[in-house]
């Protein structure tokens, strides 16, 4: 049976866990908010029961849960229809209603205090109508009161000369108990007008602190509960996750112990199938790398043997000839030949050491090339112009096919010169007189192709296949002393460091018998 989708499982688990966690969180949030709402019950909260007010089903309004607030309802004749408690009937009267703004119609009294230059205080009273879009209110009337509440001017309270202090406080929405008083006029479902006065008493700092502490006590229990639920769900989900990936983990542990443990993709969720395939490919590549490392180690061992062999030959000759000279056993007629032999063998040993040192340098990860952007066509022509007399003196000809154009390439000129020297050296060393060296450069898309070829003796097939490996030479015996066998290995490494490629074209294009092609990226 195929395993379920890991993503689907995660979504289901997280949805389930989140819903439960949110349910617990919002439950405690509701409990804390309810504690605060009971203490700060407002007219807006009361209007949530507007349908009961319109039906006059006052018993459905939870007046027992209302703290620090009370309301009273009058009919058109000023009779009390309902009072949430007895205290409010002693504090709020029907005669006070004309001095209160209407919450429903947004007709509100605004009182502003002003002070003249001589220090006298006046009060500007406006009856304003506020629109729902909260634009500038429309003024329906105004009056100006002095500090004793005498009416100085205006059309409000026509026929009266002054207001009492209590009436002035009512204009500001303040009751005689220092509470906030609001009015709401509405019609019942029977079409009868009702006037609701809502009184909010002031809360002292001490009482406010007790309210907040009561709400916080809810969270003292709620926060640990939420944290425990999160921890529990995290533990359960981590166990399920480990079960999903356990086959892959077992395979990794087995591989660390040197064992190959194949994983069946059907044992893991389908989202991990690519991971299983990638793991298989990684194991295959690691095994391939391990075998390559073993082959590389063996190749290095062979290289050490070859180095020892190739250095031993010239050093043995040097040692023998030098001893013969020091003991005086060499006739005068042969001393020059012995000296030349010692010099040539020493030069061969030094060249081999230098080649090995350069190859080791380039293999080091910290080796830095000195690259510059140069015209490759001009660089190649300048080098072979410099070597032209050496080519002619060796009895060979040079044929150049390089067009007059600029091909800019980013190269280390010293290293690239070494590549050309190694190719030319081989052509001069292994070919008879009369051989022609061919040189051409072509631009192909974003690449530069340099062809160095000759129509000489060619390269034997058994050598061609391993030509770029160290210590491979064109001579059949390693003891002839004709070269180090590292030239083409160095050339290949240099070209690769320039993100290029060097290859022996097989078979070569007529009339070539040997053809090397170097491809380098072109810089615009």
Short mmCIF file of C-alpha atoms in Angstrom, two decimals:
data_model
loop_
_atom_site.label_atom_id
_atom_site.label_comp_id
_atom_site.label_asym_id
_atom_site.label_seq_id
_atom_site.Cartn_x
_atom_site.Cartn_y
_atom_site.Cartn_z
CA UNK A 1 0.00 0.00 0.00
CA UNK A 2 1.41 3.36 -1.02
CA UNK A 3 2.09 5.82 1.83
CA UNK A 4 0.05 8.96 2.09
CA UNK A 5 1.28 12.26 0.78
CA UNK A 6 3.55 13.95 3.29
CA UNK A 7 2.23 17.40 2.32
CA UNK A 8 -1.39 16.28 2.72
CA UNK A 9 -0.55 14.72 6.08
CA UNK A 10 1.20 17.93 7.19
CA UNK A 11 -1.75 20.04 6.11
CA UNK A 12 -4.22 17.79 7.95
CA UNK A 13 -2.12 17.65 11.11
CA UNK A 14 -1.38 21.37 11.16
CA UNK A 15 -4.99 22.23 10.40
CA UNK A 16 -6.22 19.97 13.19
CA UNK A 17 -3.60 21.18 15.68
CA UNK A 18 -4.09 24.83 14.70
CA UNK A 19 -7.86 24.64 15.08
CA UNK A 20 -7.56 23.11 18.53
CA UNK A 21 -4.87 25.62 19.59
CA UNK A 22 -6.85 28.55 18.21
CA UNK A 23 -9.98 27.24 19.88
CA UNK A 24 -8.24 27.17 23.25
CA UNK A 25 -6.64 30.56 22.63
CA UNK A 26 -9.86 32.27 21.55
CA UNK A 27 -11.73 30.61 24.39
CA UNK A 28 -9.45 32.20 26.94
CA UNK A 29 -9.47 35.45 24.95
CA UNK A 30 -13.26 35.49 25.11
CA UNK A 31 -13.20 34.84 28.83
CA UNK A 32 -10.70 37.68 29.41
CA UNK A 33 -12.61 40.05 27.13
CA UNK A 34 -15.87 39.16 28.83
CA UNK A 35 -14.41 40.12 32.19
CA UNK A 36 -13.45 43.53 30.79
CA UNK A 37 -16.75 43.99 28.90
CA UNK A 38 -18.70 43.45 32.09
CA UNK A 39 -16.77 46.29 33.70
CA UNK A 40 -16.89 48.63 30.68
CA UNK A 41 -20.40 48.11 29.34
CA UNK A 42 -21.22 50.91 26.86
CA UNK A 43 -24.21 52.13 24.90
CA UNK A 44 -22.84 50.31 21.85
CA UNK A 45 -22.87 47.08 23.85
CA UNK A 46 -26.45 47.72 24.90
CA UNK A 47 -27.51 48.30 21.31
CA UNK A 48 -26.48 44.76 20.52
CA UNK A 49 -29.83 43.94 22.13
CA UNK A 50 -31.69 46.47 19.94
CA UNK A 51 -34.22 43.87 18.79
CA UNK A 52 -35.18 43.24 22.41
CA UNK A 53 -35.48 46.99 22.97
CA UNK A 54 -37.77 47.35 19.97
CA UNK A 55 -39.90 44.42 21.19
CA UNK A 56 -39.64 45.75 24.77
CA UNK A 57 -38.40 42.38 25.94
CA UNK A 58 -36.28 43.96 28.65
CA UNK A 59 -35.97 40.73 30.61
CA UNK A 60 -33.69 39.35 27.83
CA UNK A 61 -31.10 42.07 28.42
CA UNK A 62 -28.42 40.73 30.83
CA UNK A 63 -28.59 43.67 33.26
CA UNK A 64 -27.01 41.55 36.00
CA UNK A 65 -23.79 41.41 33.97
CA UNK A 66 -23.64 45.20 33.61
CA UNK A 67 -21.25 46.86 36.03
CA UNK A 68 -20.59 50.59 36.42
CA UNK A 69 -23.44 51.36 34.00
CA UNK A 70 -27.21 51.68 34.08
CA UNK A 71 -29.99 52.82 31.75
CA UNK A 72 -33.53 54.10 32.00
CA UNK A 73 -36.26 54.24 29.33
CA UNK A 74 -39.00 56.91 29.18
CA UNK A 75 -42.12 57.01 27.00
CA UNK A 76 -43.38 60.10 25.18
CA UNK A 77 -45.23 61.31 28.28
CA UNK A 78 -42.09 61.07 30.41
CA UNK A 79 -43.14 57.99 32.34
CA UNK A 80 -40.48 55.43 33.17
CA UNK A 81 -40.97 52.29 31.08
CA UNK A 82 -37.94 50.44 32.42
CA UNK A 83 -34.93 51.07 34.67
CA UNK A 84 -32.02 48.68 35.01
CA UNK A 85 -31.80 49.57 38.74
CA UNK A 86 -33.40 51.88 41.31
CA UNK A 87 -30.39 54.16 41.59
CA UNK A 88 -30.69 55.54 38.07
CA UNK A 89 -34.29 56.71 38.71
CA UNK A 90 -32.88 58.97 41.40
CA UNK A 91 -30.16 60.43 39.19
CA UNK A 92 -31.72 60.83 35.73
CA UNK A 93 -35.04 62.56 34.98
CA UNK A 94 -37.19 63.05 31.93
CA UNK A 95 -36.71 66.82 32.11
CA UNK A 96 -32.99 66.29 31.52
CA UNK A 97 -33.49 64.72 28.09
CA UNK A 98 -33.73 68.01 26.14
CA UNK A 99 -30.24 68.91 27.28
CA UNK A 100 -28.66 65.69 25.94
CA UNK A 101 -27.51 65.01 22.41
CA UNK A 102 -29.21 62.19 20.48
CA UNK A 103 -26.95 59.21 19.79
CA UNK A 104 -29.31 57.86 17.08
CA UNK A 105 -29.80 61.04 15.01
CA UNK A 106 -26.24 62.25 15.69
CA UNK A 107 -27.61 65.58 16.99
CA UNK A 108 -25.08 66.41 19.67
CA UNK A 109 -24.17 69.41 21.85
CA UNK A 110 -20.59 70.66 21.55
CA UNK A 111 -19.26 72.93 24.28
CA UNK A 112 -16.06 74.95 23.77
CA UNK A 113 -14.42 77.13 26.38
CA UNK A 114 -12.87 80.46 25.28
CA UNK A 115 -10.92 83.04 27.25
CA UNK A 116 -10.75 86.71 26.29
CA UNK A 117 -7.71 88.96 26.58
CA UNK A 118 -8.97 90.32 29.94
CA UNK A 119 -9.23 86.79 31.38
CA UNK A 120 -13.01 86.36 31.17
CA UNK A 121 -14.28 82.85 30.40
CA UNK A 122 -17.09 82.20 27.89
CA UNK A 123 -18.64 78.96 26.69
CA UNK A 124 -19.75 78.47 23.07
CA UNK A 125 -22.50 75.87 22.80
CA UNK A 126 -23.39 74.38 19.39
CA UNK A 127 -26.14 71.95 18.45
CA UNK A 128 -24.47 70.01 15.61
CA UNK A 129 -25.64 67.23 13.31
CA UNK A 130 -22.88 64.76 12.34
CA UNK A 131 -23.09 62.81 9.08
CA UNK A 132 -21.99 59.19 8.77
CA UNK A 133 -19.03 60.10 6.59
CA UNK A 134 -17.60 62.21 9.46
CA UNK A 135 -17.42 65.38 7.41
CA UNK A 136 -17.79 68.85 8.91
CA UNK A 137 -20.97 68.79 11.08
CA UNK A 138 -23.99 70.97 10.29
CA UNK A 139 -24.87 73.52 13.00
CA UNK A 140 -28.59 73.84 13.85
CA UNK A 141 -28.18 76.38 16.64
CA UNK A 142 -25.76 77.99 19.07
CA UNK A 143 -25.46 80.21 22.10
CA UNK A 144 -22.74 81.89 24.16
CA UNK A 145 -22.64 81.55 27.98
CA UNK A 146 -20.56 83.48 30.42
CA UNK A 147 -18.80 81.82 33.35
CA UNK A 148 -22.03 82.05 35.42
CA UNK A 149 -23.93 80.32 32.59
CA UNK A 150 -25.90 83.43 31.60
CA UNK A 151 -26.97 83.38 27.95
CA UNK A 152 -25.21 86.27 26.22
CA UNK A 153 -26.38 85.57 22.67
CA UNK A 154 -27.62 82.84 20.30
CA UNK A 155 -30.83 81.07 19.32
CA UNK A 156 -30.55 78.05 21.60
CA UNK A 157 -32.79 77.90 24.68
CA UNK A 158 -35.07 80.66 23.41
CA UNK A 159 -36.96 82.45 26.18
CA UNK A 160 -34.35 81.68 28.82
CA UNK A 161 -31.74 84.03 30.28
CA UNK A 162 -29.46 81.46 31.92
CA UNK A 163 -28.80 77.77 32.67
CA UNK A 164 -28.16 76.06 35.94
CA UNK A 165 -24.85 74.41 36.64
CA UNK A 166 -26.51 70.98 36.43
CA UNK A 167 -28.05 71.84 33.04
CA UNK A 168 -24.69 73.02 31.78
CA UNK A 169 -23.09 69.76 32.90
CA UNK A 170 -25.83 67.82 31.12
CA UNK A 171 -25.00 69.68 27.91
CA UNK A 172 -21.50 68.30 28.25
CA UNK A 173 -22.92 64.80 28.84
CA UNK A 174 -21.97 64.72 32.51
CA UNK A 175 -24.47 63.58 35.13
CA UNK A 176 -24.66 64.78 38.71
CA UNK A 177 -22.80 61.63 39.78
CA UNK A 178 -19.87 62.63 37.58
CA UNK A 179 -20.78 59.90 35.15
CA UNK A 180 -21.20 60.15 31.36
CA UNK A 181 -24.83 60.44 30.24
CA UNK A 182 -25.98 59.61 26.68
CA UNK A 183 -29.42 59.69 25.04
CA UNK A 184 -30.84 57.34 22.42
CA UNK A 185 -34.28 58.04 20.89
CA UNK A 186 -35.99 55.26 18.95
CA UNK A 187 -39.40 53.83 18.06
CA UNK A 188 -40.64 50.43 19.14
CA UNK A 189 -42.10 47.94 16.73
CA UNK A 190 -45.52 49.30 17.78
CA UNK A 191 -44.54 52.81 16.59
CA UNK A 192 -44.24 54.30 20.07
CA UNK A 193 -41.38 56.66 20.82
CA UNK A 194 -38.93 55.73 23.55
CA UNK A 195 -36.12 57.78 25.05
CA UNK A 196 -33.24 55.76 26.51
CA UNK A 197 -30.74 57.44 28.84
CA UNK A 198 -27.50 55.50 29.37
CA UNK A 199 -25.38 56.37 32.39
CA UNK A 200 -21.73 55.31 32.67
CA UNK A 201 -20.21 55.85 36.10
CA UNK A 202 -16.58 56.83 36.50
CA UNK A 203 -14.09 54.13 37.47
CA UNK A 204 -11.38 54.81 40.03
CA UNK A 205 -7.79 53.75 39.44
CA UNK A 206 -8.03 51.12 42.15
CA UNK A 207 -11.17 49.62 40.67
CA UNK A 208 -9.67 49.69 37.19
CA UNK A 209 -6.66 47.82 38.50
CA UNK A 210 -8.92 45.12 39.99
CA UNK A 211 -10.70 44.73 36.64
CA UNK A 212 -7.40 44.25 34.76
CA UNK A 213 -6.15 41.80 37.39
CA UNK A 214 -9.36 39.80 37.04
CA UNK A 215 -8.85 39.60 33.27
CA UNK A 216 -5.18 38.70 33.68
CA UNK A 217 -6.06 35.81 35.99
CA UNK A 218 -7.72 34.17 33.03
CA UNK A 219 -4.44 34.29 31.09
CA UNK A 220 -2.46 32.96 34.05
CA UNK A 221 -4.25 29.70 33.37
CA UNK A 222 -4.68 30.18 29.61
CA UNK A 223 -1.06 30.78 28.56
CA UNK A 224 0.32 27.57 30.17
CA UNK A 225 -2.56 25.60 28.62
CA UNK A 226 -1.78 26.94 25.14
CA UNK A 227 1.95 26.26 25.58
CA UNK A 228 1.29 22.72 26.78
CA UNK A 229 -0.92 22.04 23.78
CA UNK A 230 1.73 23.41 21.39
CA UNK A 231 4.44 21.30 23.03
CA UNK A 232 2.27 18.19 22.88
CA UNK A 233 1.39 18.71 19.22
CA UNK A 234 5.05 19.40 18.36
CA UNK A 235 6.08 16.13 20.02
CA UNK A 236 3.39 14.13 18.22
CA UNK A 237 4.21 15.67 14.86
CA UNK A 238 7.97 15.09 15.29
CA UNK A 239 7.30 11.41 15.96
CA UNK A 240 5.21 11.15 12.83
CA UNK A 241 7.89 12.96 10.80
CA UNK A 242 10.60 10.58 12.05
CA UNK A 243 8.44 7.62 11.07
CA UNK A 244 8.05 9.03 7.56
CA UNK A 245 11.79 9.46 6.96
CA UNK A 246 13.07 6.48 8.97
CA UNK A 247 13.76 4.31 5.85
CA UNK A 248 15.99 7.06 4.43
CA UNK A 249 17.73 7.50 7.78
CA UNK A 250 18.37 3.76 8.06
CA UNK A 251 19.93 3.77 4.58
CA UNK A 252 22.25 6.68 5.52
CA UNK A 253 23.34 4.94 8.75
CA UNK A 254 23.96 1.72 6.85
CA UNK A 255 26.09 3.51 4.26
CA UNK A 256 28.17 5.10 7.05
CA UNK A 257 28.92 1.54 8.19
CA UNK A 258 30.02 0.58 4.68
CA UNK A 259 26.78 -1.20 3.78
CA UNK A 260 24.57 -0.48 0.79
CA UNK A 261 20.91 -0.46 1.86
CA UNK A 262 18.53 -0.04 -1.05
CA UNK A 263 15.40 2.03 -0.33
CA UNK A 264 12.08 1.18 -1.87
CA UNK A 265 10.41 4.47 -2.87
CA UNK A 266 7.07 2.97 -1.84
CA UNK A 267 8.31 2.92 1.78
CA UNK A 268 8.36 6.72 1.99
CA UNK A 269 5.80 9.44 1.14
CA UNK A 270 5.70 10.37 -2.52
CA UNK A 271 7.24 13.80 -1.83
CA UNK A 272 10.41 11.96 -0.77
CA UNK A 273 10.65 9.87 -3.96
CA UNK A 274 13.00 12.40 -5.58
CA UNK A 275 15.10 12.39 -2.41
CA UNK A 276 15.33 8.59 -2.57
CA UNK A 277 16.36 8.69 -6.24
CA UNK A 278 18.89 11.47 -5.49
CA UNK A 279 20.25 9.44 -2.58
CA UNK A 280 20.65 6.42 -4.82
CA UNK A 281 22.46 8.58 -7.39
CA UNK A 282 24.64 10.08 -4.66
CA UNK A 283 25.61 6.62 -3.42
CA UNK A 284 26.42 5.59 -6.99
CA UNK A 285 28.54 8.70 -7.51
CA UNK A 286 30.31 8.21 -4.18
CA UNK A 287 31.12 4.65 -5.14
CA UNK A 288 32.37 5.87 -8.49
CA UNK A 289 34.43 8.58 -6.78
CA UNK A 290 35.86 6.01 -4.39
CA UNK A 291 36.95 3.84 -7.31
CA UNK A 292 38.35 6.88 -9.11
CA UNK A 293 40.28 7.83 -5.98
CA UNK A 294 41.67 4.33 -5.83
CA UNK A 295 42.68 4.57 -9.48
CA UNK A 296 44.16 8.03 -8.82
CA UNK A 297 46.14 6.66 -5.89
CA UNK A 298 47.46 3.85 -8.06
CA UNK A 299 48.27 6.37 -10.81
CA UNK A 300 50.21 8.48 -8.30
CA UNK A 301 52.06 5.40 -7.16
CA UNK A 302 52.93 4.64 -10.80
CA UNK A 303 53.99 8.28 -11.24
CA UNK A 304 56.36 8.01 -8.30
CA UNK A 305 57.84 4.87 -9.83
CA UNK A 306 58.12 6.58 -13.23
CA UNK A 307 59.72 9.68 -11.69
CA UNK A 308 62.20 7.51 -9.85
CA UNK A 309 62.99 5.58 -13.03
CA UNK A 310 63.29 8.66 -15.26
CA UNK A 311 65.44 10.55 -12.77
CA UNK A 312 67.58 7.50 -12.01
CA UNK A 313 68.72 7.14 -15.63
CA UNK A 314 70.29 10.61 -16.12
CA UNK A 315 71.54 10.73 -12.53
CA UNK A 316 73.25 7.37 -12.96
CA UNK A 317 74.99 8.61 -16.09
CA UNK A 318 76.01 11.83 -14.32
CA UNK A 319 77.32 9.88 -11.33
CA UNK A 320 79.29 7.41 -13.47
CA UNK A 321 80.81 10.00 -15.80
CA UNK A 322 81.64 12.36 -12.92
CA UNK A 323 83.38 9.57 -11.02
CA UNK A 324 85.36 8.54 -14.07
CA UNK A 325 86.46 12.14 -14.57
CA UNK A 326 87.38 12.59 -10.91
CA UNK A 327 89.45 9.40 -10.90
CA UNK A 328 91.30 10.43 -14.08
CA UNK A 329 90.20 7.39 -16.03
CA UNK A 330 88.90 9.39 -19.00
CA UNK A 331 91.33 10.10 -21.85
CA UNK A 332 91.76 13.76 -22.79
CA UNK A 333 90.19 13.10 -26.17
CA UNK A 334 86.92 12.01 -24.49
CA UNK A 335 86.68 14.50 -21.64
CA UNK A 336 84.64 16.96 -23.72
CA UNK A 337 82.15 14.21 -24.64
CA UNK A 338 81.86 13.17 -20.98
CA UNK A 339 81.31 16.78 -19.94
CA UNK A 340 78.64 17.31 -22.60
CA UNK A 341 76.90 14.11 -21.50
CA UNK A 342 76.90 15.21 -17.87
CA UNK A 343 75.49 18.63 -18.90
CA UNK A 344 72.72 17.17 -21.10
CA UNK A 345 71.67 14.62 -18.47
CA UNK A 346 71.71 17.27 -15.75
CA UNK A 347 69.61 19.56 -17.96
CA UNK A 348 67.17 16.70 -18.55
CA UNK A 349 66.87 16.07 -14.78
CA UNK A 350 66.40 19.80 -14.08
CA UNK A 351 63.75 20.07 -16.80
CA UNK A 352 61.91 17.12 -15.31
CA UNK A 353 62.02 18.62 -11.82
CA UNK A 354 60.84 21.99 -13.17
CA UNK A 355 57.98 20.33 -15.05
CA UNK A 356 56.96 18.37 -11.97
CA UNK A 357 57.10 21.55 -9.87
CA UNK A 358 54.94 23.48 -12.36
CA UNK A 359 52.43 20.61 -12.54
CA UNK A 360 52.25 20.44 -8.73
CA UNK A 361 51.81 24.23 -8.54
CA UNK A 362 48.88 24.22 -10.94
CA UNK A 363 47.24 21.33 -9.07
CA UNK A 364 47.22 23.37 -5.85
CA UNK A 365 43.80 25.00 -5.13
CA UNK A 366 45.43 28.32 -4.16
CA UNK A 367 47.32 28.71 -7.44
CA UNK A 368 46.41 32.04 -9.08
CA UNK A 369 46.83 32.86 -12.77
CA UNK A 370 47.87 36.33 -13.98
CA UNK A 371 45.20 36.75 -16.65
CA UNK A 372 44.92 39.70 -19.01
CA UNK A 373 42.64 40.49 -21.94
CA UNK A 374 44.82 40.28 -25.07
CA UNK A 375 44.45 39.84 -28.83
CA UNK A 376 44.97 36.07 -29.22
CA UNK A 377 45.72 36.28 -32.96
CA UNK A 378 48.53 38.74 -32.36
CA UNK A 379 49.82 36.74 -29.37
CA UNK A 380 50.16 33.51 -31.44
CA UNK A 381 51.71 35.28 -34.44
CA UNK A 382 54.27 37.04 -32.23
CA UNK A 383 55.33 33.78 -30.58
CA UNK A 384 55.87 31.87 -33.85
CA UNK A 385 57.61 34.89 -35.42
CA UNK A 386 60.02 34.73 -32.50
CA UNK A 387 60.56 30.97 -33.06
CA UNK A 388 60.74 31.16 -36.86
CA UNK A 389 64.56 30.98 -37.12
CA UNK A 390 64.64 27.97 -34.76
CA UNK A 391 62.07 26.21 -36.96
CA UNK A 392 64.04 26.95 -40.14
CA UNK A 393 67.35 25.86 -38.59
CA UNK A 394 65.70 22.54 -37.62
CA UNK A 395 64.90 21.98 -41.29
CA UNK A 396 61.12 22.46 -40.96
CA UNK A 397 58.78 24.88 -42.71
CA UNK A 398 55.99 27.01 -41.19
CA UNK A 399 52.67 27.74 -42.89
CA UNK A 400 50.40 30.29 -41.15
CA UNK A 401 46.70 30.89 -41.81
CA UNK A 402 45.64 33.67 -39.40
CA UNK A 403 43.34 36.42 -40.66
CA UNK A 404 43.85 40.05 -39.70
CA UNK A 405 41.17 40.41 -37.02
CA UNK A 406 41.03 40.93 -33.27
CA UNK A 407 40.03 37.98 -31.09
CA UNK A 408 40.17 39.14 -27.47
CA UNK A 409 40.82 36.33 -24.97
CA UNK A 410 41.41 36.44 -21.19
CA UNK A 411 44.61 34.40 -20.66
CA UNK A 412 47.78 34.11 -18.60
CA UNK A 413 50.28 34.84 -21.39
CA UNK A 414 53.17 33.14 -19.57
CA UNK A 415 51.25 29.88 -19.15
CA UNK A 416 49.76 29.99 -22.65
CA UNK A 417 53.26 30.54 -24.06
CA UNK A 418 54.24 27.30 -22.27
CA UNK A 419 51.46 25.48 -24.16
CA UNK A 420 52.75 26.70 -27.52
CA UNK A 421 56.36 25.85 -26.54
CA UNK A 422 55.42 22.27 -25.65
CA UNK A 423 53.54 21.73 -28.92
CA UNK A 424 56.34 23.27 -31.01
CA UNK A 425 59.03 21.36 -29.07
CA UNK A 426 57.33 18.03 -29.84
CA UNK A 427 56.96 18.95 -33.52
CA UNK A 428 60.66 19.85 -33.79
CA UNK A 429 61.87 16.84 -31.79
CA UNK A 430 59.96 13.97 -33.39
CA UNK A 431 59.66 15.06 -37.07
CA UNK A 432 62.30 14.77 -39.83
CA UNK A 433 63.63 17.66 -41.85
CA UNK A 434 61.27 18.84 -44.56
CA UNK A 435 58.18 18.60 -42.33
CA UNK A 436 55.76 21.52 -42.52
CA UNK A 437 54.12 22.95 -39.41
CA UNK A 438 50.63 24.34 -40.02
CA UNK A 439 49.16 27.07 -37.87
CA UNK A 440 45.60 28.47 -38.11
CA UNK A 441 43.04 30.33 -35.96
CA UNK A 442 39.29 30.33 -36.50
CA UNK A 443 36.51 32.10 -34.65
CA UNK A 444 33.42 29.95 -34.08
CA UNK A 445 30.50 31.59 -32.27
CA UNK A 446 31.87 32.55 -28.83
CA UNK A 447 34.97 30.36 -29.12
CA UNK A 448 38.47 30.65 -30.58
CA UNK A 449 39.96 27.52 -32.20
CA UNK A 450 43.75 27.27 -32.57
CA UNK A 451 45.02 24.45 -34.78
CA UNK A 452 48.67 23.37 -34.55
CA UNK A 453 49.42 20.53 -37.00
CA UNK A 454 52.22 19.00 -39.09
CA UNK A 455 52.65 16.51 -41.91
CA UNK A 456 55.46 14.61 -40.19
CA UNK A 457 55.67 11.06 -38.84
CA UNK A 458 52.38 11.23 -36.89
CA UNK A 459 51.66 9.60 -33.54
CA UNK A 460 51.36 5.86 -33.02
CA UNK A 461 47.84 4.71 -32.04
CA UNK A 462 49.06 3.01 -28.85
CA UNK A 463 50.54 6.34 -27.70
CA UNK A 464 47.71 8.58 -28.98
CA UNK A 465 45.11 7.16 -26.61
CA UNK A 466 47.19 8.08 -23.52
CA UNK A 467 49.00 11.06 -24.99
CA UNK A 468 48.01 13.59 -22.28
CA UNK A 469 48.95 11.33 -19.37
CA UNK A 470 52.22 12.06 -17.54
CA UNK A 471 55.45 10.36 -18.76
CA UNK A 472 54.05 9.32 -22.14
CA UNK A 473 56.68 9.99 -24.84
CA UNK A 474 56.91 9.40 -28.54
CA UNK A 475 59.91 7.11 -28.24
CA UNK A 476 59.44 3.41 -27.65
CA UNK A 477 61.92 3.14 -24.78
CA UNK A 478 61.94 5.27 -21.61
CA UNK A 479 65.72 5.20 -21.38
CA UNK A 480 66.52 7.22 -24.51
CA UNK A 481 66.47 10.49 -22.60
CA UNK A 482 64.63 12.45 -25.28
CA UNK A 483 62.16 14.20 -22.91
CA UNK A 484 60.31 14.25 -19.59
CA UNK A 485 56.95 13.06 -20.94
CA UNK A 486 55.15 15.86 -19.01
CA UNK A 487 54.81 18.48 -21.74
CA UNK A 488 51.34 17.60 -22.99
CA UNK A 489 50.06 16.94 -19.46
CA UNK A 490 51.12 20.47 -18.53
CA UNK A 491 49.60 21.89 -21.73
CA UNK A 492 46.27 20.18 -21.05
CA UNK A 493 46.19 21.44 -17.45
CA UNK A 494 46.91 25.04 -18.56
CA UNK A 495 44.17 24.99 -21.20
CA UNK A 496 41.67 23.53 -18.73
CA UNK A 497 42.52 26.27 -16.24
CA UNK A 498 41.51 28.75 -18.97
CA UNK A 499 38.12 26.95 -19.25
CA UNK A 500 39.20 25.58 -22.61
CA UNK A 501 39.93 22.22 -24.20
CA UNK A 502 42.88 20.67 -26.01
CA UNK A 503 42.57 17.49 -28.04
CA UNK A 504 44.42 15.36 -30.52
CA UNK A 505 42.25 15.22 -33.64
CA UNK A 506 41.96 11.58 -34.69
CA UNK A 507 42.03 11.08 -37.60
CA UNK A 508 43.72 14.34 -38.60
CA UNK A 509 42.48 16.42 -41.52
CA UNK A 510 44.54 15.98 -44.73
CA UNK A 511 47.35 16.84 -45.36
CA UNK A 512 48.05 16.73 -41.59
CA UNK A 513 49.55 13.65 -39.94
CA UNK A 514 49.35 15.18 -36.45
CA UNK A 515 46.72 17.75 -35.49
CA UNK A 516 46.17 19.44 -32.12
CA UNK A 517 43.08 21.63 -31.60
CA UNK A 518 42.86 24.15 -28.74
CA UNK A 519 39.45 25.71 -28.03
CA UNK A 520 39.24 28.79 -25.77
CA UNK A 521 36.26 30.96 -24.76
CA UNK A 522 36.21 34.35 -26.52
CA UNK A 523 35.72 37.61 -24.62
CA UNK A 524 33.75 40.28 -26.45
#
